[in-house]
Amino acid sequence: MIRLSVVVTRRAGHGFLWGTAPPFHLEELADALRRRGEEILRVGLVEIVFAFPEWTRPHRVIPRQVLTERGLRIREPWTPFWLIRFGYEEPRADVEGVTLEGEPVHLLVRDLDLDAVEAYVAAPGWLRCAAGVWVEVSASLQRRSDVAEEEWAAAWLRAGLPGENGHAFEEILQEAARRGISWGVFYREREVRFDLTSRHQIEGVLLLARVLRRHIVKVPDLTMGVEIPEEA
Protein backbone atom coordinates (compact mmCIF):
# COMPACT_ATOMS: atom_id res chain seq x y z
CA MET A 1 0.00 0.00 0.00
CA ILE A 2 1.11 3.55 -0.72
CA ARG A 3 -0.50 6.90 0.01
CA LEU A 4 -0.66 9.68 -2.55
CA SER A 5 -2.28 13.10 -2.64
CA VAL A 6 -4.40 12.92 -5.77
CA VAL A 7 -7.70 13.63 -7.41
CA VAL A 8 -9.48 10.34 -8.12
CA THR A 9 -11.96 10.28 -10.97
CA ARG A 10 -14.02 7.45 -12.43
CA ARG A 11 -14.39 6.84 -16.14
CA ALA A 12 -15.86 3.73 -17.78
CA GLY A 13 -15.78 1.88 -14.49
CA HIS A 14 -12.10 2.49 -13.78
CA GLY A 15 -10.23 4.92 -11.58
CA PHE A 16 -7.95 7.68 -12.86
CA LEU A 17 -5.33 9.25 -10.61
CA TRP A 18 -4.53 12.95 -11.20
CA GLY A 19 -1.60 14.66 -9.52
CA THR A 20 -0.11 18.12 -9.57
CA ALA A 21 2.31 20.37 -7.69
CA PRO A 22 2.51 24.13 -7.00
CA PRO A 23 1.63 26.54 -8.49
CA PHE A 24 -1.41 24.33 -9.13
CA HIS A 25 -3.33 22.78 -6.24
CA LEU A 26 -5.45 19.65 -6.04
CA GLU A 27 -8.64 21.57 -5.35
CA GLU A 28 -8.06 23.71 -8.44
CA LEU A 29 -7.37 20.61 -10.48
CA ALA A 30 -10.55 18.97 -9.19
CA ASP A 31 -12.58 22.07 -10.16
CA ALA A 32 -11.07 22.02 -13.66
CA LEU A 33 -11.94 18.33 -14.03
CA ARG A 34 -15.51 18.92 -12.85
CA ARG A 35 -15.91 21.58 -15.52
CA ARG A 36 -14.86 18.96 -18.04
CA GLY A 37 -17.56 16.60 -16.80
CA GLU A 38 -15.29 14.17 -14.93
CA GLU A 39 -16.79 12.23 -12.02
CA ILE A 40 -14.78 13.18 -8.93
CA LEU A 41 -14.53 10.49 -6.25
CA ARG A 42 -11.80 11.75 -3.93
CA VAL A 43 -9.58 14.80 -3.48
CA GLY A 44 -6.59 14.52 -1.16
CA LEU A 45 -4.65 11.69 0.46
CA VAL A 46 -5.78 8.23 -0.67
CA GLU A 47 -4.61 4.65 -0.17
CA ILE A 48 -3.53 2.62 -3.18
CA VAL A 49 -2.95 -1.12 -2.91
CA PHE A 50 -1.40 -3.61 -5.30
CA ALA A 51 -3.24 -6.85 -6.01
CA PHE A 52 -2.21 -9.98 -7.91
CA PRO A 53 -4.56 -12.31 -9.82
CA GLU A 54 -4.70 -15.94 -8.81
CA TRP A 55 -4.00 -18.39 -11.59
CA THR A 56 -6.85 -20.81 -10.87
CA ARG A 57 -9.55 -18.66 -9.26
CA PRO A 58 -11.14 -15.34 -10.27
CA HIS A 59 -9.65 -13.53 -7.28
CA ARG A 60 -7.41 -10.53 -6.87
CA VAL A 61 -5.20 -10.95 -3.81
CA ILE A 62 -3.80 -8.09 -1.74
CA PRO A 63 -0.71 -9.64 -0.09
CA ARG A 64 -0.26 -8.79 3.57
CA GLN A 65 2.86 -10.77 4.41
CA VAL A 66 5.21 -13.37 2.95
CA LEU A 67 7.19 -16.09 4.68
CA THR A 68 10.09 -16.70 2.32
CA GLU A 69 11.63 -20.08 1.56
CA ARG A 70 14.60 -18.93 3.63
CA GLY A 71 12.46 -18.23 6.69
CA LEU A 72 12.32 -14.44 6.42
CA ARG A 73 9.01 -12.70 7.11
CA ILE A 74 8.18 -9.79 4.80
CA ARG A 75 5.38 -7.61 6.12
CA GLU A 76 3.37 -4.71 4.78
CA PRO A 77 4.08 -2.27 3.26
CA TRP A 78 6.98 -4.12 1.60
CA THR A 79 5.15 -7.29 0.55
CA PRO A 80 4.21 -6.40 -3.07
CA PHE A 81 7.68 -5.04 -3.79
CA TRP A 82 9.32 -8.22 -2.53
CA LEU A 83 6.99 -10.30 -4.71
CA ILE A 84 7.88 -8.28 -7.80
CA ARG A 85 11.63 -8.44 -7.20
CA PHE A 86 12.07 -11.92 -5.72
CA GLY A 87 8.85 -13.90 -6.16
CA TYR A 88 10.06 -15.91 -9.15
CA GLU A 89 13.18 -16.91 -7.23
CA GLU A 90 11.14 -18.33 -4.33
CA PRO A 91 7.91 -19.75 -5.80
CA ARG A 92 7.18 -21.86 -2.70
CA ALA A 93 7.18 -18.89 -0.33
CA ASP A 94 3.97 -18.60 1.73
CA VAL A 95 1.67 -15.63 1.12
CA GLU A 96 -1.03 -14.40 3.48
CA GLY A 97 -3.46 -11.82 2.22
CA VAL A 98 -7.05 -10.90 1.48
CA THR A 99 -9.13 -10.76 -1.66
CA LEU A 100 -10.62 -7.47 -2.77
CA GLU A 101 -13.84 -8.66 -1.12
CA GLY A 102 -12.05 -9.09 2.22
CA GLU A 103 -11.77 -12.89 2.22
CA PRO A 104 -8.58 -14.13 3.94
CA VAL A 105 -6.36 -16.30 1.74
CA HIS A 106 -3.23 -18.35 2.32
CA LEU A 107 -1.35 -19.58 -0.73
CA LEU A 108 2.06 -19.93 -2.37
CA VAL A 109 3.79 -17.34 -4.49
CA ARG A 110 3.52 -19.67 -7.49
CA ASP A 111 -0.29 -19.40 -7.23
CA LEU A 112 -0.13 -15.70 -8.18
CA ASP A 113 0.38 -14.11 -11.59
CA LEU A 114 3.19 -11.74 -10.64
CA ASP A 115 3.33 -10.17 -14.11
CA ALA A 116 -0.29 -9.03 -13.95
CA VAL A 117 -0.14 -6.86 -10.82
CA GLU A 118 -2.92 -4.25 -10.63
CA ALA A 119 -3.45 -1.07 -8.61
CA TYR A 120 -6.63 -0.31 -6.68
CA VAL A 121 -7.73 2.81 -4.86
CA ALA A 122 -10.09 3.05 -1.90
CA ALA A 123 -12.96 4.98 -3.40
CA PRO A 124 -14.80 3.57 -1.13
CA GLY A 125 -14.47 -0.08 -2.00
CA TRP A 126 -11.59 -1.03 -4.26
CA LEU A 127 -11.66 0.58 -7.69
CA ARG A 128 -9.08 -0.57 -10.23
CA CYS A 129 -6.82 2.23 -11.43
CA ALA A 130 -6.43 2.39 -15.19
CA ALA A 131 -4.41 5.57 -15.76
CA GLY A 132 -2.40 8.26 -14.02
CA VAL A 133 -2.15 11.85 -15.18
CA TRP A 134 0.45 14.34 -13.99
CA VAL A 135 -0.52 17.99 -14.56
CA GLU A 136 2.06 20.76 -14.41
CA VAL A 137 2.51 24.37 -15.48
CA SER A 138 4.01 25.21 -18.87
CA ALA A 139 4.21 28.19 -21.23
CA SER A 140 2.22 26.26 -23.85
CA LEU A 141 -0.37 23.50 -23.90
CA GLN A 142 1.08 19.98 -24.20
CA ARG A 143 -0.52 16.56 -23.82
CA ARG A 144 1.58 13.41 -23.87
CA SER A 145 0.40 9.84 -23.64
CA ASP A 146 2.36 6.65 -23.07
CA VAL A 147 5.05 8.48 -21.09
CA ALA A 148 8.03 6.33 -20.08
CA GLU A 149 7.67 4.76 -16.63
CA GLU A 150 10.66 6.46 -15.03
CA GLU A 151 9.82 9.91 -16.42
CA TRP A 152 6.27 9.66 -15.10
CA ALA A 153 7.42 8.36 -11.71
CA ALA A 154 10.06 11.10 -11.40
CA ALA A 155 7.42 13.82 -11.89
CA TRP A 156 5.32 12.45 -9.03
CA LEU A 157 8.29 11.81 -6.75
CA ARG A 158 9.85 15.24 -7.23
CA ALA A 159 6.70 16.71 -5.71
CA GLY A 160 6.28 14.12 -2.98
CA LEU A 161 9.65 13.41 -1.34
CA PRO A 162 10.41 15.69 1.61
CA GLY A 163 13.56 17.50 2.71
CA GLU A 164 16.91 15.78 2.36
CA ASN A 165 15.34 12.80 0.64
CA GLY A 166 13.97 15.10 -2.04
CA HIS A 167 17.42 16.63 -2.55
CA ALA A 168 19.04 13.19 -2.73
CA PHE A 169 16.48 12.08 -5.29
CA GLU A 170 17.14 15.13 -7.46
CA GLU A 171 20.86 14.39 -7.32
CA ILE A 172 20.21 10.83 -8.50
CA LEU A 173 18.11 12.10 -11.41
CA GLN A 174 20.82 14.54 -12.45
CA GLU A 175 23.67 12.06 -12.14
CA ALA A 176 21.76 9.34 -14.00
CA ALA A 177 21.02 11.81 -16.81
CA ARG A 178 24.67 12.84 -16.95
CA ARG A 179 25.76 9.21 -17.22
CA GLY A 180 23.00 8.36 -19.68
CA ILE A 181 21.63 5.51 -17.56
CA SER A 182 18.29 4.63 -16.02
CA TRP A 183 17.67 6.55 -12.82
CA GLY A 184 15.95 3.46 -11.41
CA VAL A 185 19.13 1.42 -11.83
CA PHE A 186 21.22 4.20 -10.31
CA TYR A 187 18.76 4.52 -7.43
CA ARG A 188 19.22 0.82 -6.57
CA GLU A 189 22.91 1.54 -6.05
CA ARG A 190 22.15 4.49 -3.77
CA GLU A 191 18.92 3.53 -2.01
CA VAL A 192 20.61 3.37 1.41
CA ARG A 193 20.80 7.18 1.25
CA PHE A 194 17.03 7.35 1.77
CA ASP A 195 14.99 6.74 4.88
CA LEU A 196 12.53 3.84 4.86
CA THR A 197 9.49 6.05 4.27
CA SER A 198 11.01 7.59 1.16
CA ARG A 199 12.26 4.24 -0.13
CA HIS A 200 8.76 2.86 0.22
CA GLN A 201 7.33 5.84 -1.66
CA ILE A 202 9.86 5.50 -4.49
CA GLU A 203 9.22 1.77 -4.84
CA GLY A 204 5.47 2.35 -4.77
CA VAL A 205 5.41 5.04 -7.43
CA LEU A 206 7.72 3.01 -9.69
CA LEU A 207 5.38 0.04 -9.41
CA LEU A 208 2.38 2.28 -9.98
CA ALA A 209 4.02 3.60 -13.16
CA ARG A 210 4.41 0.02 -14.33
CA VAL A 211 0.73 -0.85 -14.01
CA LEU A 212 -0.95 2.37 -15.25
CA ARG A 213 -1.34 4.07 -18.59
CA ARG A 214 0.71 7.20 -18.09
CA HIS A 215 0.02 10.77 -19.21
CA ILE A 216 1.62 14.16 -18.65
CA VAL A 217 -0.38 17.33 -19.30
CA LYS A 218 1.24 20.77 -19.32
CA VAL A 219 -0.94 23.87 -19.31
CA PRO A 220 -0.35 27.59 -18.65
CA ASP A 221 -3.59 27.71 -16.69
CA LEU A 222 -6.05 25.09 -15.51
CA THR A 223 -8.92 26.95 -17.16
CA MET A 224 -7.52 25.73 -20.49
CA GLY A 225 -8.61 22.21 -19.62
CA VAL A 226 -6.85 19.00 -18.73
CA GLU A 227 -8.68 16.39 -20.76
CA ILE A 228 -6.77 13.35 -21.97
CA PRO A 229 -7.41 11.08 -24.97
CA GLU A 230 -10.54 8.96 -24.72
CA GLU A 231 -8.55 5.76 -25.29
CA ALA A 232 -6.93 6.30 -21.88
PDB file of N, CA, C and O in Angstrom, residues 72-110:
ATOM      1  N   LEU A  72      12.481 -15.857   6.128  1.00  0.00           N
ATOM      2  CA  LEU A  72      12.319 -14.436   6.423  1.00  0.00           C
ATOM      3  C   LEU A  72      10.844 -14.053   6.296  1.00  0.00           C
ATOM      4  O   LEU A  72      10.140 -14.539   5.412  1.00  0.00           O
ATOM      5  N   ARG A  73      10.389 -13.165   7.171  1.00  0.00           N
ATOM      6  CA  ARG A  73       9.012 -12.696   7.110  1.00  0.00           C
ATOM      7  C   ARG A  73       9.001 -11.277   6.572  1.00  0.00           C
ATOM      8  O   ARG A  73       9.592 -10.358   7.155  1.00  0.00           O
ATOM      9  N   ILE A  74       8.311 -11.095   5.447  1.00  0.00           N
ATOM     10  CA  ILE A  74       8.182  -9.788   4.800  1.00  0.00           C
ATOM     11  C   ILE A  74       6.779  -9.272   5.069  1.00  0.00           C
ATOM     12  O   ILE A  74       5.789  -9.903   4.680  1.00  0.00           O
ATOM     13  N   ARG A  75       6.689  -8.145   5.741  1.00  0.00           N
ATOM     14  CA  ARG A  75       5.379  -7.610   6.115  1.00  0.00           C
ATOM     15  C   ARG A  75       5.057  -6.353   5.321  1.00  0.00           C
ATOM     16  O   ARG A  75       5.929  -5.754   4.685  1.00  0.00           O
ATOM     17  N   GLU A  76       3.764  -5.998   5.363  1.00  0.00           N
ATOM     18  CA  GLU A  76       3.370  -4.708   4.778  1.00  0.00           C
ATOM     19  C   GLU A  76       4.199  -3.590   5.408  1.00  0.00           C
ATOM     20  O   GLU A  76       4.561  -3.691   6.584  1.00  0.00           O
ATOM     21  N   PRO A  77       4.525  -2.561   4.631  1.00  0.00           N
ATOM     22  CA  PRO A  77       4.084  -2.268   3.264  1.00  0.00           C
ATOM     23  C   PRO A  77       5.014  -2.810   2.184  1.00  0.00           C
ATOM     24  O   PRO A  77       4.868  -2.462   1.021  1.00  0.00           O
ATOM     25  N   TRP A  78       5.962  -3.692   2.551  1.00  0.00           N
ATOM     26  CA  TRP A  78       6.983  -4.124   1.602  1.00  0.00           C
ATOM     27  C   TRP A  78       6.603  -5.356   0.805  1.00  0.00           C
ATOM     28  O   TRP A  78       7.295  -5.737  -0.135  1.00  0.00           O
ATOM     29  N   THR A  79       5.495  -6.005   1.151  1.00  0.00           N
ATOM     30  CA  THR A  79       5.150  -7.290   0.552  1.00  0.00           C
ATOM     31  C   THR A  79       5.062  -7.263  -0.976  1.00  0.00           C
ATOM     32  O   THR A  79       5.678  -8.099  -1.642  1.00  0.00           O
ATOM     33  N   PRO A  80       4.301  -6.342  -1.598  1.00  0.00           N
ATOM     34  CA  PRO A  80       4.214  -6.401  -3.067  1.00  0.00           C
ATOM     35  C   PRO A  80       5.543  -6.150  -3.755  1.00  0.00           C
ATOM     36  O   PRO A  80       5.819  -6.728  -4.811  1.00  0.00           O
ATOM     37  N   PHE A  81       6.389  -5.328  -3.165  1.00  0.00           N
ATOM     38  CA  PHE A  81       7.681  -5.037  -3.791  1.00  0.00           C
ATOM     39  C   PHE A  81       8.599  -6.247  -3.729  1.00  0.00           C
ATOM     40  O   PHE A  81       9.344  -6.519  -4.674  1.00  0.00           O
ATOM     41  N   TRP A  82       8.538  -6.987  -2.609  1.00  0.00           N
ATOM     42  CA  TRP A  82       9.318  -8.224  -2.528  1.00  0.00           C
ATOM     43  C   TRP A  82       8.840  -9.215  -3.582  1.00  0.00           C
ATOM     44  O   TRP A  82       9.645  -9.868  -4.256  1.00  0.00           O
ATOM     45  N   LEU A  83       7.526  -9.351  -3.734  1.00  0.00           N
ATOM     46  CA  LEU A  83       6.985 -10.297  -4.711  1.00  0.00           C
ATOM     47  C   LEU A  83       7.446  -9.963  -6.121  1.00  0.00           C
ATOM     48  O   LEU A  83       7.807 -10.858  -6.896  1.00  0.00           O
ATOM     49  N   ILE A  84       7.460  -8.683  -6.463  1.00  0.00           N
ATOM     50  CA  ILE A  84       7.877  -8.277  -7.802  1.00  0.00           C
ATOM     51  C   ILE A  84       9.358  -8.572  -8.022  1.00  0.00           C
ATOM     52  O   ILE A  84       9.759  -9.059  -9.087  1.00  0.00           O
ATOM     53  N   ARG A  85      10.178  -8.313  -7.030  1.00  0.00           N
ATOM     54  CA  ARG A  85      11.628  -8.441  -7.201  1.00  0.00           C
ATOM     55  C   ARG A  85      12.138  -9.866  -7.002  1.00  0.00           C
ATOM     56  O   ARG A  85      13.103 -10.283  -7.660  1.00  0.00           O
ATOM     57  N   PHE A  86      11.492 -10.630  -6.096  1.00  0.00           N
ATOM     58  CA  PHE A  86      12.065 -11.921  -5.716  1.00  0.00           C
ATOM     59  C   PHE A  86      11.096 -13.097  -5.825  1.00  0.00           C
ATOM     60  O   PHE A  86      11.498 -14.235  -5.573  1.00  0.00           O
ATOM     61  N   GLY A  87       9.846 -12.838  -6.168  1.00  0.00           N
ATOM     62  CA  GLY A  87       8.845 -13.903  -6.164  1.00  0.00           C
ATOM     63  C   GLY A  87       9.190 -15.083  -7.052  1.00  0.00           C
ATOM     64  O   GLY A  87       8.980 -16.240  -6.675  1.00  0.00           O
ATOM     65  N   TYR A  88       9.730 -14.806  -8.246  1.00  0.00           N
ATOM     66  CA  TYR A  88      10.055 -15.906  -9.152  1.00  0.00           C
ATOM     67  C   TYR A  88      11.236 -16.739  -8.648  1.00  0.00           C
ATOM     68  O   TYR A  88      11.393 -17.896  -9.042  1.00  0.00           O
ATOM     69  N   GLU A  89      12.055 -16.167  -7.782  1.00  0.00           N
ATOM     70  CA  GLU A  89      13.182 -16.911  -7.229  1.00  0.00           C
ATOM     71  C   GLU A  89      12.746 -17.827  -6.092  1.00  0.00           C
ATOM     72  O   GLU A  89      13.455 -18.793  -5.777  1.00  0.00           O
ATOM     73  N   GLU A  90      11.601 -17.533  -5.470  1.00  0.00           N
ATOM     74  CA  GLU A  90      11.138 -18.332  -4.334  1.00  0.00           C
ATOM     75  C   GLU A  90       9.651 -18.655  -4.509  1.00  0.00           C
ATOM     76  O   GLU A  90       8.799 -18.159  -3.772  1.00  0.00           O
ATOM     77  N   PRO A  91       9.326 -19.494  -5.489  1.00  0.00           N
ATOM     78  CA  PRO A  91       7.910 -19.751  -5.801  1.00  0.00           C
ATOM     79  C   PRO A  91       7.144 -20.477  -4.706  1.00  0.00           C
ATOM     80  O   PRO A  91       5.907 -20.452  -4.691  1.00  0.00           O
ATOM     81  N   ARG A  92       7.860 -21.134  -3.772  1.00  0.00           N
ATOM     82  CA  ARG A  92       7.183 -21.859  -2.703  1.00  0.00           C
ATOM     83  C   ARG A  92       7.077 -21.037  -1.418  1.00  0.00           C
ATOM     84  O   ARG A  92       6.689 -21.558  -0.374  1.00  0.00           O
ATOM     85  N   ALA A  93       7.382 -19.760  -1.487  1.00  0.00           N
ATOM     86  CA  ALA A  93       7.179 -18.887  -0.328  1.00  0.00           C
ATOM     87  C   ALA A  93       5.686 -18.796  -0.012  1.00  0.00           C
ATOM     88  O   ALA A  93       4.841 -18.821  -0.914  1.00  0.00           O
ATOM     89  N   ASP A  94       5.367 -18.686   1.278  1.00  0.00           N
ATOM     90  CA  ASP A  94       3.969 -18.598   1.729  1.00  0.00           C
ATOM     91  C   ASP A  94       3.486 -17.154   1.699  1.00  0.00           C
ATOM     92  O   ASP A  94       4.189 -16.250   2.165  1.00  0.00           O
ATOM     93  N   VAL A  95       2.281 -16.959   1.195  1.00  0.00           N
ATOM     94  CA  VAL A  95       1.670 -15.628   1.125  1.00  0.00           C
ATOM     95  C   VAL A  95       0.381 -15.627   1.929  1.00  0.00           C
ATOM     96  O   VAL A  95      -0.470 -16.502   1.751  1.00  0.00           O
ATOM     97  N   GLU A  96       0.243 -14.654   2.808  1.00  0.00           N
ATOM     98  CA  GLU A  96      -1.030 -14.404   3.481  1.00  0.00           C
ATOM     99  C   GLU A  96      -1.568 -13.079   2.990  1.00  0.00           C
ATOM    100  O   GLU A  96      -0.823 -12.094   2.863  1.00  0.00           O
ATOM    101  N   GLY A  97      -2.878 -13.053   2.710  1.00  0.00           N
ATOM    102  CA  GLY A  97      -3.463 -11.818   2.219  1.00  0.00           C
ATOM    103  C   GLY A  97      -4.962 -11.871   2.282  1.00  0.00           C
ATOM    104  O   GLY A  97      -5.555 -12.730   2.957  1.00  0.00           O
ATOM    105  N   VAL A  98      -5.582 -10.950   1.569  1.00  0.00           N
ATOM    106  CA  VAL A  98      -7.045 -10.903   1.482  1.00  0.00           C
ATOM    107  C   VAL A  98      -7.421 -10.634   0.031  1.00  0.00           C
ATOM    108  O   VAL A  98      -6.662 -10.015  -0.721  1.00  0.00           O
ATOM    109  N   THR A  99      -8.595 -11.114  -0.351  1.00  0.00           N
ATOM    110  CA  THR A  99      -9.127 -10.759  -1.658  1.00  0.00           C
ATOM    111  C   THR A  99      -9.690  -9.341  -1.602  1.00  0.00           C
ATOM    112  O   THR A  99      -9.813  -8.747  -0.517  1.00  0.00           O
ATOM    113  N   LEU A 100     -10.023  -8.798  -2.750  1.00  0.00           N
ATOM    114  CA  LEU A 100     -10.624  -7.467  -2.774  1.00  0.00           C
ATOM    115  C   LEU A 100     -11.940  -7.418  -2.014  1.00  0.00           C
ATOM    116  O   LEU A 100     -12.361  -6.349  -1.558  1.00  0.00           O
ATOM    117  N   GLU A 101     -12.575  -8.587  -1.856  1.00  0.00           N
ATOM    118  CA  GLU A 101     -13.840  -8.661  -1.120  1.00  0.00           C
ATOM    119  C   GLU A 101     -13.621  -8.849   0.373  1.00  0.00           C
ATOM    120  O   GLU A 101     -14.590  -8.920   1.141  1.00  0.00           O
ATOM    121  N   GLY A 102     -12.352  -8.954   0.800  1.00  0.00           N
ATOM    122  CA  GLY A 102     -12.046  -9.089   2.219  1.00  0.00           C
ATOM    123  C   GLY A 102     -11.915 -10.508   2.713  1.00  0.00           C
ATOM    124  O   GLY A 102     -11.774 -10.736   3.922  1.00  0.00           O
ATOM    125  N   GLU A 103     -11.904 -11.491   1.816  1.00  0.00           N
ATOM    126  CA  GLU A 103     -11.773 -12.891   2.217  1.00  0.00           C
ATOM    127  C   GLU A 103     -10.309 -13.226   2.488  1.00  0.00           C
ATOM    128  O   GLU A 103      -9.451 -13.020   1.623  1.00  0.00           O
ATOM    129  N   PRO A 104      -9.975 -13.754   3.667  1.00  0.00           N
ATOM    130  CA  PRO A 104      -8.582 -14.132   3.939  1.00  0.00           C
ATOM    131  C   PRO A 104      -8.147 -15.281   3.026  1.00  0.00           C
ATOM    132  O   PRO A 104      -8.929 -16.195   2.739  1.00  0.00           O
ATOM    133  N   VAL A 105      -6.904 -15.232   2.574  1.00  0.00           N
ATOM    134  CA  VAL A 105      -6.359 -16.301   1.741  1.00  0.00           C
ATOM    135  C   VAL A 105      -4.946 -16.617   2.202  1.00  0.00           C
ATOM    136  O   VAL A 105      -4.228 -15.761   2.726  1.00  0.00           O
ATOM    137  N   HIS A 106      -4.567 -17.873   1.992  1.00  0.00           N
ATOM    138  CA  HIS A 106      -3.226 -18.355   2.315  1.00  0.00           C
ATOM    139  C   HIS A 106      -2.807 -19.244   1.154  1.00  0.00           C
ATOM    140  O   HIS A 106      -3.434 -20.268   0.893  1.00  0.00           O
ATOM    141  N   LEU A 107      -1.761 -18.849   0.447  1.00  0.00           N
ATOM    142  CA  LEU A 107      -1.352 -19.585  -0.735  1.00  0.00           C
ATOM    143  C   LEU A 107       0.155 -19.464  -0.926  1.00  0.00           C
ATOM    144  O   LEU A 107       0.854 -18.896  -0.089  1.00  0.00           O
ATOM    145  N   LEU A 108       0.649 -20.014  -2.035  1.00  0.00           N
ATOM    146  CA  LEU A 108       2.056 -19.927  -2.374  1.00  0.00           C
ATOM    147  C   LEU A 108       2.274 -18.862  -3.434  1.00  0.00           C
ATOM    148  O   LEU A 108       1.360 -18.546  -4.219  1.00  0.00           O
ATOM    149  N   VAL A 109       3.476 -18.353  -3.487  1.00  0.00           N
ATOM    150  CA  VAL A 109       3.790 -17.335  -4.492  1.00  0.00           C
ATOM    151  C   VAL A 109       3.471 -17.846  -5.889  1.00  0.00           C
ATOM    152  O   VAL A 109       2.957 -17.113  -6.738  1.00  0.00           O
ATOM    153  N   ARG A 110       3.736 -19.127  -6.145  1.00  0.00           N
ATOM    154  CA  ARG A 110       3.519 -19.670  -7.489  1.00  0.00           C
ATOM    155  C   ARG A 110       2.048 -19.661  -7.897  1.00  0.00           C
ATOM    156  O   ARG A 110       1.717 -19.855  -9.071  1.00  0.00           O
TER     157      ARG A 110
END
